Coordinates of C-alpha atoms in Angstrom, one line a residue:
X1 CA -9.7 12.7 22.2
X2 CA -9.5 16.1 20.5
X3 CA -5.5 17.4 20.1
X4 CA -4.6 21.3 20.8
X5 CA -0.6 21.2 20.7
X6 CA -1.1 19.3 17.3
X7 CA -1.5 22.7 15.8
X8 CA 2.0 23.1 17.1
X9 CA 3.0 20.1 15.4
X10 CA 1.3 20.2 12.0
X11 CA 2.4 23.2 11.1
X12 CA 6.1 22.2 12.0
X13 CA 6.3 18.9 9.9
X14 CA 5.7 21.2 7.0
X15 CA 8.5 23.4 7.3
X16 CA 10.3 20.1 6.9
X17 CA 7.9 18.3 3.7
X18 CA 9.3 21.9 2.4
X19 CA 13.1 20.2 1.9
X20 CA 13.8 18.9 -0.6
X21 CA 16.0 16.1 -1.3
X22 CA 19.4 17.3 -2.6
X23 CA 19.5 18.4 1.2
X24 CA 18.4 15.6 2.8
X25 CA 21.2 13.7 0.5
X26 CA 23.7 16.1 2.0
X27 CA 23.4 15.9 6.0
X28 CA 19.8 15.1 8.0
X29 CA 17.4 17.5 8.8
X30 CA 17.1 17.7 11.9
X31 CA 13.9 19.2 13.8
X32 CA 13.5 20.3 17.7
X33 CA 9.6 21.3 19.6
X34 CA 10.4 23.8 22.4
X35 CA 14.9 23.1 22.3
X36 CA 14.3 18.8 22.3
X37 CA 14.9 16.5 19.2
X38 CA 12.5 14.9 16.8
X39 CA 14.7 11.6 16.2
X40 CA 13.3 9.8 13.5
X41 CA 13.6 6.2 12.1
X42 CA 12.4 6.5 8.8
X43 CA 14.0 10.1 6.7
X44 CA 11.8 12.4 4.8
X45 CA 10.7 11.2 0.7
X46 CA 9.7 12.5 -2.9
X47 CA 7.0 12.4 -3.6
X48 CA 7.1 14.7 -6.7
X49 CA 7.5 18.1 -5.6
X50 CA 6.8 17.4 -2.2
X51 CA 8.6 15.8 0.8
X52 CA 6.7 14.0 3.3
X53 CA 8.0 13.4 7.3
X54 CA 6.5 10.0 9.6
X55 CA 3.9 10.9 11.7
X56 CA 4.4 9.5 14.5
X57 CA 7.8 10.8 15.1
X58 CA 6.3 14.3 15.7
X59 CA 3.6 13.5 17.0
X60 CA 4.1 11.3 20.1
X61 CA 7.4 13.5 20.5
X62 CA 4.3 15.9 21.1
X63 CA 2.4 13.6 23.5
X64 CA -0.3 13.5 21.1
X65 CA -1.7 9.5 20.2
X66 CA -1.0 8.2 17.2
X67 CA -3.4 4.7 16.4
X68 CA -3.3 2.9 13.1
X69 CA -7.1 0.4 11.9
X70 CA -5.4 -1.6 9.2
X71 CA -9.4 -2.0 7.9
X72 CA -9.9 1.1 6.4
X73 CA -5.7 2.2 5.7
X74 CA -6.0 5.2 8.4
X75 CA -4.4 7.2 10.9
X76 CA -6.5 8.8 12.9
X77 CA -3.7 11.6 15.4
X78 CA -5.5 12.8 18.7
X79 CA -4.8 15.7 21.2
X80 CA -6.5 18.4 23.4
X81 CA -8.8 19.9 21.7
X82 CA -7.6 18.9 17.4
X83 CA -8.6 15.6 16.4
X84 CA -6.8 14.8 13.2
X85 CA -8.1 12.0 10.0
X86 CA -5.6 10.3 7.5
X87 CA -6.5 7.9 5.3
X88 CA -3.4 6.4 3.2
X89 CA -3.7 6.9 -0.7
X90 CA -7.0 9.3 -0.4
X91 CA -6.1 13.7 -0.7
X92 CA -8.9 13.7 1.7
X93 CA -8.1 14.3 5.6
X94 CA -10.5 16.1 8.0
X95 CA -8.6 18.8 10.9
X96 CA -11.6 18.5 13.9
X97 CA -14.1 16.7 11.1
X98 CA -13.4 19.4 7.9
X99 CA -12.4 18.2 5.1
X100 CA -9.3 19.4 3.1
X101 CA -7.5 18.9 0.7
X102 CA -4.3 17.4 0.5
X103 CA -1.9 17.6 -2.7
X104 CA -0.1 14.6 -2.4
X105 CA -2.4 11.9 -0.4
X106 CA -0.5 10.7 3.3
X107 CA 1.5 6.8 2.2
X108 CA 3.4 4.2 3.7
X109 CA 6.7 3.9 3.4
X110 CA 9.4 2.1 4.6
X111 CA 6.6 0.6 7.4
X112 CA 5.8 3.8 8.4
X113 CA 2.8 6.1 7.9
X114 CA 4.7 10.1 6.5
X115 CA 2.2 13.1 4.8
X116 CA 2.4 15.6 3.8
X117 CA 0.9 18.6 6.3
X118 CA 1.7 21.9 3.6
X119 CA -2.4 22.1 3.7
X120 CA -1.5 22.1 7.7
X121 CA 0.1 25.7 7.4
X122 CA -2.8 26.7 5.4
X123 CA -5.7 26.3 8.2
X124 CA -3.4 26.3 11.7
X125 CA -0.8 28.1 12.8
X126 CA 2.5 28.0 14.9
X127 CA 6.6 29.8 14.9
X128 CA 8.6 27.7 12.6
X129 CA 12.1 28.6 11.7
X130 CA 14.4 27.3 9.4
X131 CA 18.4 27.7 10.1
X132 CA 20.0 26.8 5.9
X133 CA 23.8 26.8 7.7
X134 CA 23.0 23.8 10.0
X135 CA 19.6 22.8 8.2
X136 CA 17.7 22.5 11.0
X137 CA 14.4 23.4 11.8
X138 CA 12.8 24.6 15.1
X139 CA 9.5 25.0 16.4
X140 CA 8.2 26.3 18.7
X141 CA 4.9 25.5 20.8
X142 CA 3.3 29.1 21.7
X143 CA -0.5 29.5 19.2
X144 CA -0.3 32.7 19.3
X145 CA 3.1 33.1 17.3
X146 CA 4.0 34.6 14.6
X147 CA 2.9 32.3 10.9
X148 CA 5.6 29.6 10.0
X149 CA 9.1 31.0 8.1
X150 CA 8.9 28.6 5.5
X151 CA 12.8 27.1 3.9
X152 CA 13.1 27.9 0.6
X153 CA 11.7 24.9 -1.9
X154 CA 13.2 23.6 -4.7
X155 CA 12.4 21.2 -7.0
X156 CA 13.7 17.8 -6.8
X157 CA 15.5 16.1 -9.7
X158 CA 13.1 14.7 -12.0
X159 CA 13.8 10.5 -12.8
X160 CA 15.9 11.0 -16.2
X161 CA 14.0 10.6 -19.1
X162 CA 14.2 7.3 -20.0
X163 CA 15.5 5.1 -16.7
X164 CA 15.5 2.1 -14.1
X165 CA 14.4 1.3 -11.1
X166 CA 14.9 -1.1 -8.7
X167 CA 13.2 -1.1 -5.4
X168 CA 10.0 -2.7 -3.0
X169 CA 6.1 -1.0 -3.7
X170 CA 5.4 0.6 0.1
X171 CA 2.1 1.8 -1.0
X172 CA 0.5 1.6 -4.4
X173 CA -2.8 3.9 -5.1
X174 CA -5.3 2.9 -7.5
X175 CA -7.0 5.0 -9.7
X176 CA -10.7 6.1 -8.7
X177 CA -12.4 6.8 -12.3
X178 CA -10.9 6.4 -16.1
X179 CA -9.9 9.8 -15.9
X180 CA -8.0 9.4 -12.8
X181 CA -4.1 7.7 -13.4
X182 CA -3.3 4.5 -10.3
X183 CA 0.5 5.7 -8.9
X184 CA 2.6 3.0 -7.2
X185 CA 5.2 4.6 -3.7
X186 CA 8.5 2.5 -5.2
X187 CA 11.6 2.6 -2.4
X188 CA 15.2 2.7 -3.9
X189 CA 17.7 2.5 -1.0
X190 CA 16.4 5.7 1.6
X191 CA 14.2 7.5 -1.7
X192 CA 10.7 6.5 -2.6
X193 CA 10.3 7.7 -6.3
X194 CA 5.8 8.1 -7.3
X195 CA 5.0 6.5 -10.5
X196 CA 2.3 6.8 -12.5
X197 CA 0.4 3.4 -14.8
X198 CA -1.1 4.1 -17.8
X199 CA -3.4 1.7 -20.4
X200 CA -0.1 1.0 -21.5
X201 CA 1.8 -0.2 -19.5
X202 CA 3.4 -3.7 -18.4
X203 CA 3.0 -5.1 -15.9
X204 CA 4.0 -8.3 -15.5
X205 CA 3.8 -10.6 -11.3
X206 CA 5.7 -13.8 -10.7
X207 CA 6.0 -16.1 -7.5
X208 CA 9.0 -16.3 -7.6
X209 CA 8.9 -19.9 -5.3
X210 CA 6.2 -21.4 -7.6
X211 CA 7.0 -19.5 -10.3
X212 CA 3.4 -18.9 -11.2
X213 CA 2.3 -15.1 -12.8
X214 CA 2.0 -13.7 -15.1
X215 CA 0.5 -10.4 -17.4
X216 CA -1.7 -8.4 -14.7
X217 CA -2.9 -4.8 -13.5
X218 CA -2.3 -2.3 -11.2
X219 CA -5.0 -4.1 -8.1
X220 CA -2.5 -7.0 -8.9
X221 CA 0.6 -5.0 -7.4
X222 CA 1.5 -5.1 -3.4
X223 CA 2.9 -3.1 -0.9
X224 CA 5.9 -5.2 -0.6
X225 CA 6.6 -6.6 -3.8
X226 CA 9.9 -6.4 -5.3
X227 CA 9.2 -5.0 -8.7
X228 CA 11.6 -3.3 -11.5
X229 CA 10.6 -0.2 -13.3
X230 CA 11.1 1.4 -16.7
X231 CA 10.1 5.3 -16.6
X232 CA 9.6 7.6 -19.6
X233 CA 10.0 10.7 -17.2
X234 CA 7.9 9.9 -14.0
X235 CA 5.5 7.9 -16.2
X236 CA 6.3 3.5 -15.3
X237 CA 6.7 2.0 -19.3
X238 CA 6.8 -1.2 -17.3
X239 CA 7.1 -3.5 -14.3
X240 CA 8.1 -6.3 -13.1
X241 CA 7.3 -7.8 -9.8
X242 CA 8.1 -10.0 -7.4
X243 CA 7.0 -12.4 -4.2
X244 CA 7.2 -14.8 -2.3
X245 CA 4.2 -16.7 -0.5
X246 CA 5.2 -19.4 2.4
X247 CA 2.8 -21.4 4.7
X248 CA 3.5 -23.5 7.6
X249 CA 1.6 -23.6 11.5
X250 CA 2.4 -21.0 14.1
X251 CA 4.6 -21.9 17.1
X252 CA 5.6 -18.2 18.4
X253 CA 4.7 -14.6 18.3
X254 CA 7.8 -12.4 19.3
X255 CA 6.4 -9.2 19.1
X256 CA 9.1 -7.3 20.5
X257 CA 11.6 -8.6 17.6
X258 CA 8.6 -8.8 15.4
X259 CA 9.2 -12.8 14.5
X260 CA 7.5 -15.6 13.8
X261 CA 8.8 -18.9 14.4
X262 CA 6.1 -22.2 13.1
X263 CA 6.3 -24.8 13.8
X264 CA 8.8 -26.4 11.7
X265 CA 12.0 -24.4 12.7
X266 CA 11.8 -21.5 10.6
X267 CA 12.0 -17.6 12.3
X268 CA 10.3 -15.1 9.6
X269 CA 10.6 -11.8 10.8
X270 CA 7.8 -9.3 10.0
X271 CA 7.2 -4.9 8.8
X272 CA 5.5 -3.6 11.2
X273 CA 2.0 -2.9 9.3
X274 CA 2.3 -6.4 8.7
X275 CA -1.7 -6.2 7.0
X276 CA -3.8 -9.5 8.8
X277 CA -6.2 -11.3 7.1
X278 CA -8.3 -13.7 7.4
X279 CA -9.4 -16.2 4.6
X280 CA -9.3 -13.0 2.8
X281 CA -11.0 -10.7 5.4
X282 CA -8.6 -8.4 6.5
X283 CA -8.5 -8.2 10.2
X284 CA -8.6 -5.3 13.1
X285 CA -6.0 -5.3 15.3
X286 CA -2.8 -6.3 13.2
X287 CA 0.0 -8.9 14.6
X288 CA -3.2 -9.5 17.8
X289 CA -4.9 -10.9 15.3
X290 CA -2.1 -13.7 15.4
X291 CA -2.5 -17.1 17.2
X292 CA -0.5 -20.0 18.0
X293 CA -1.5 -23.0 16.3
X294 CA -3.2 -21.3 13.6
X295 CA -2.1 -21.9 9.8
X296 CA -0.9 -18.9 7.8
X297 CA -0.3 -18.0 3.9
X298 CA 2.6 -15.3 3.6
X299 CA 3.6 -13.2 1.3
X300 CA 7.1 -12.3 1.7
X301 CA 9.7 -9.5 -0.1
X302 CA 11.6 -11.9 -2.4
X303 CA 15.3 -10.1 -1.1
X304 CA 14.2 -9.1 3.0
X305 CA 12.6 -12.9 4.1
X306 CA 10.5 -9.8 5.4
X307 CA 6.5 -10.5 5.5
X308 CA 4.8 -8.2 4.8
X309 CA 1.0 -10.2 4.7
X310 CA -0.2 -13.2 6.6
X311 CA -3.6 -14.7 5.7
X312 CA -4.9 -17.1 8.2
X313 CA -6.4 -20.3 6.7
X314 CA -9.2 -20.9 10.1
X315 CA -10.5 -23.9 10.6
X316 CA -7.3 -25.6 8.4
X317 CA -5.7 -29.3 9.8
X318 CA -3.0 -29.6 8.1
X319 CA -0.7 -27.5 6.2
X320 CA -2.0 -25.7 2.7
X321 CA 1.2 -26.8 0.0
X322 CA 1.0 -26.1 -3.9
X323 CA -1.2 -29.0 -4.2
X324 CA -4.1 -27.6 -3.8
X325 CA -5.7 -26.7 -7.1
X326 CA -7.1 -24.1 -9.1
X327 CA -7.5 -24.6 -12.7
X328 CA -9.6 -21.5 -14.2
X329 CA -11.1 -23.1 -18.1
X330 CA -12.7 -20.0 -18.9
X331 CA -12.2 -17.4 -20.1
X332 CA -8.3 -17.7 -20.9
X333 CA -5.9 -14.9 -20.8
X334 CA -5.4 -12.5 -22.9
X335 CA -9.2 -13.6 -24.6
X336 CA -11.6 -10.8 -25.6
X337 CA -15.1 -10.6 -23.7
X338 CA -19.0 -9.6 -23.1
X339 CA -20.3 -8.4 -20.1
X340 CA -21.2 -10.9 -18.1
X341 CA -18.0 -12.5 -17.9
X342 CA -18.0 -16.7 -17.8
X343 CA -15.7 -17.8 -15.4
X344 CA -14.9 -21.6 -14.6
X345 CA -13.0 -24.1 -13.5
X346 CA -11.8 -26.5 -10.8
X347 CA -10.7 -26.6 -7.4
X348 CA -11.9 -28.4 -4.5
X349 CA -14.2 -29.7 -4.1
X350 CA -16.9 -27.6 -1.1
X351 CA -13.4 -23.9 -2.0
X352 CA -15.8 -21.3 -1.5
X353 CA -14.5 -19.3 -5.3
X354 CA -14.1 -15.5 -5.3
X355 CA -13.7 -14.1 -8.7
X356 CA -12.9 -10.2 -8.8
X357 CA -13.2 -8.0 -12.1
X358 CA -10.7 -4.7 -11.6
X359 CA -10.6 -2.8 -14.8
X360 CA -6.8 -2.7 -15.8
X361 CA -5.8 0.3 -14.1
X362 CA -7.7 -0.8 -10.8
X363 CA -11.0 0.6 -11.0
X364 CA -14.0 -2.6 -8.9
X365 CA -16.2 -3.1 -11.9
X366 CA -17.9 -6.7 -10.8
X367 CA -17.5 -8.6 -8.2
X368 CA -19.4 -12.9 -7.7
X369 CA -18.6 -16.0 -5.4
X370 CA -19.8 -19.5 -6.3
X371 CA -18.7 -22.7 -3.9
X372 CA -17.2 -25.6 -5.7
X373 CA -19.3 -28.1 -6.5
X374 CA -19.0 -32.6 -5.0
X375 CA -16.2 -32.9 -8.1
X376 CA -14.5 -29.1 -7.5
X377 CA -16.3 -27.5 -10.8
X378 CA -17.1 -24.1 -10.8
X379 CA -18.6 -21.7 -12.7
X380 CA -20.8 -18.6 -12.0
X381 CA -21.4 -15.4 -14.4
X382 CA -19.8 -11.6 -13.9
X383 CA -21.8 -8.9 -14.6
X384 CA -19.0 -6.1 -15.0
X385 CA -19.3 -2.4 -15.3
X386 CA -17.7 -1.4 -18.4
X387 CA -14.8 1.2 -18.2
X388 CA -13.6 1.5 -21.2
X389 CA -13.6 -1.1 -23.8
X390 CA -10.7 -2.1 -26.4
X391 CA -9.1 -2.6 -22.7
X392 CA -7.6 -5.2 -21.1
X393 CA -9.3 -6.2 -17.2
X394 CA -7.2 -7.8 -14.6
X395 CA -9.4 -11.6 -13.3
X396 CA -8.8 -12.2 -9.8
X397 CA -9.9 -15.9 -8.7
X398 CA -9.2 -17.2 -5.2
X399 CA -10.6 -20.2 -4.2
X400 CA -10.2 -21.0 0.0
X401 CA -10.6 -24.1 1.6
X402 CA -11.2 -24.5 5.3
X403 CA -9.1 -27.3 5.5
X404 CA -6.1 -27.5 2.8
X405 CA -5.5 -23.1 2.2
X406 CA -6.5 -20.8 -0.2
X407 CA -5.4 -20.1 -3.7
X408 CA -5.8 -17.5 -6.6
X409 CA -5.0 -17.2 -10.5
X410 CA -4.6 -13.6 -12.0
X411 CA -4.6 -13.1 -15.5
X412 CA -6.0 -10.3 -17.1
X413 CA -8.6 -10.2 -20.9
X414 CA -9.9 -7.7 -22.5
X415 CA -12.8 -6.1 -22.8
X416 CA -15.0 -6.2 -26.5
X417 CA -16.6 -2.9 -27.7
X418 CA -20.1 -4.5 -27.8
X419 CA -20.3 -4.8 -23.5
X420 CA -19.4 -1.5 -23.5
X421 CA -22.6 -0.5 -25.3

């Protein structure tokens, strides 16, 4: 599939993306394509000095097709002769296979994919008129029009020097190198804030149902987590995240109302971009992978009780309970270790145990697997690529049993200076 008319669509969104937060707060921004209004179910939001708008709303108004690929977190939009590819969290987009650098990555906010499309205006043309008195964007779909007229750009208000934000994480962008800083997007009311994280950020994550949790790294945070963030400017100095996990057997799935009905009578709504896994592995097709009779573990937002993640326990003969044990005896939380890291403990006999190690800011540095013995014991040596000695690293230990379900423990350790030599 290729997309000719998306040239207009993409440049149109650029006009919307230049509108600042004060304008949005004063009244809704209206967008018309060839005289027809474009309806948004998710309003434009602030990320740094940019405003993001929903991709699907405008593209479908133009008759384009939009495809979401959860396994790669990629959006494909196509119509006629142009194909646009955007990956969530990436600063590189592709237009007809040509890489284009974005100043702000695409993000999932409020269960919708929002995109900054200023980069499109630099490579594609359209006629766009901004009417400031009515806060209206008029788009003409002719390809031979004059360059798009941009709305006046004003900087959105920066967060106070010292402040706090309560809301829901809608995106986690991990560091790609030691020089990079990870970011999280926190939606609070109708505004989404992009917040930077560094090695001094104190992060905790707690399961509100079981009370389990503690100090973790950025990679432990998940979309759907409820958070309270303490800020210094745009940098998070402290993040307190909570989540809720529950489990059950599926009786029915109501896709129209986005509801999973469990055999115990509970009805749990899920977000449109629900992540579906099988024994921890992301499944293509999302909700389409769920079936009646499956045993699932659901991760919910503690306040809204909506499911953001469903993990299918394949082959499970009973509902997983908190009785499935996973005890990590080595290393201890906060302990100073070297490479390789020895990880040992006990869990259900025959379970598959996976250990993932990441630098505190989210860069993966090591992974190992083992099978628990007849008495449930496991032990492995996990070599790691040390990015920065004397800094914290997140260890995630996951035990999966075909009948009993899945258990996970996360904690941080320090890697000693000798490990980096």
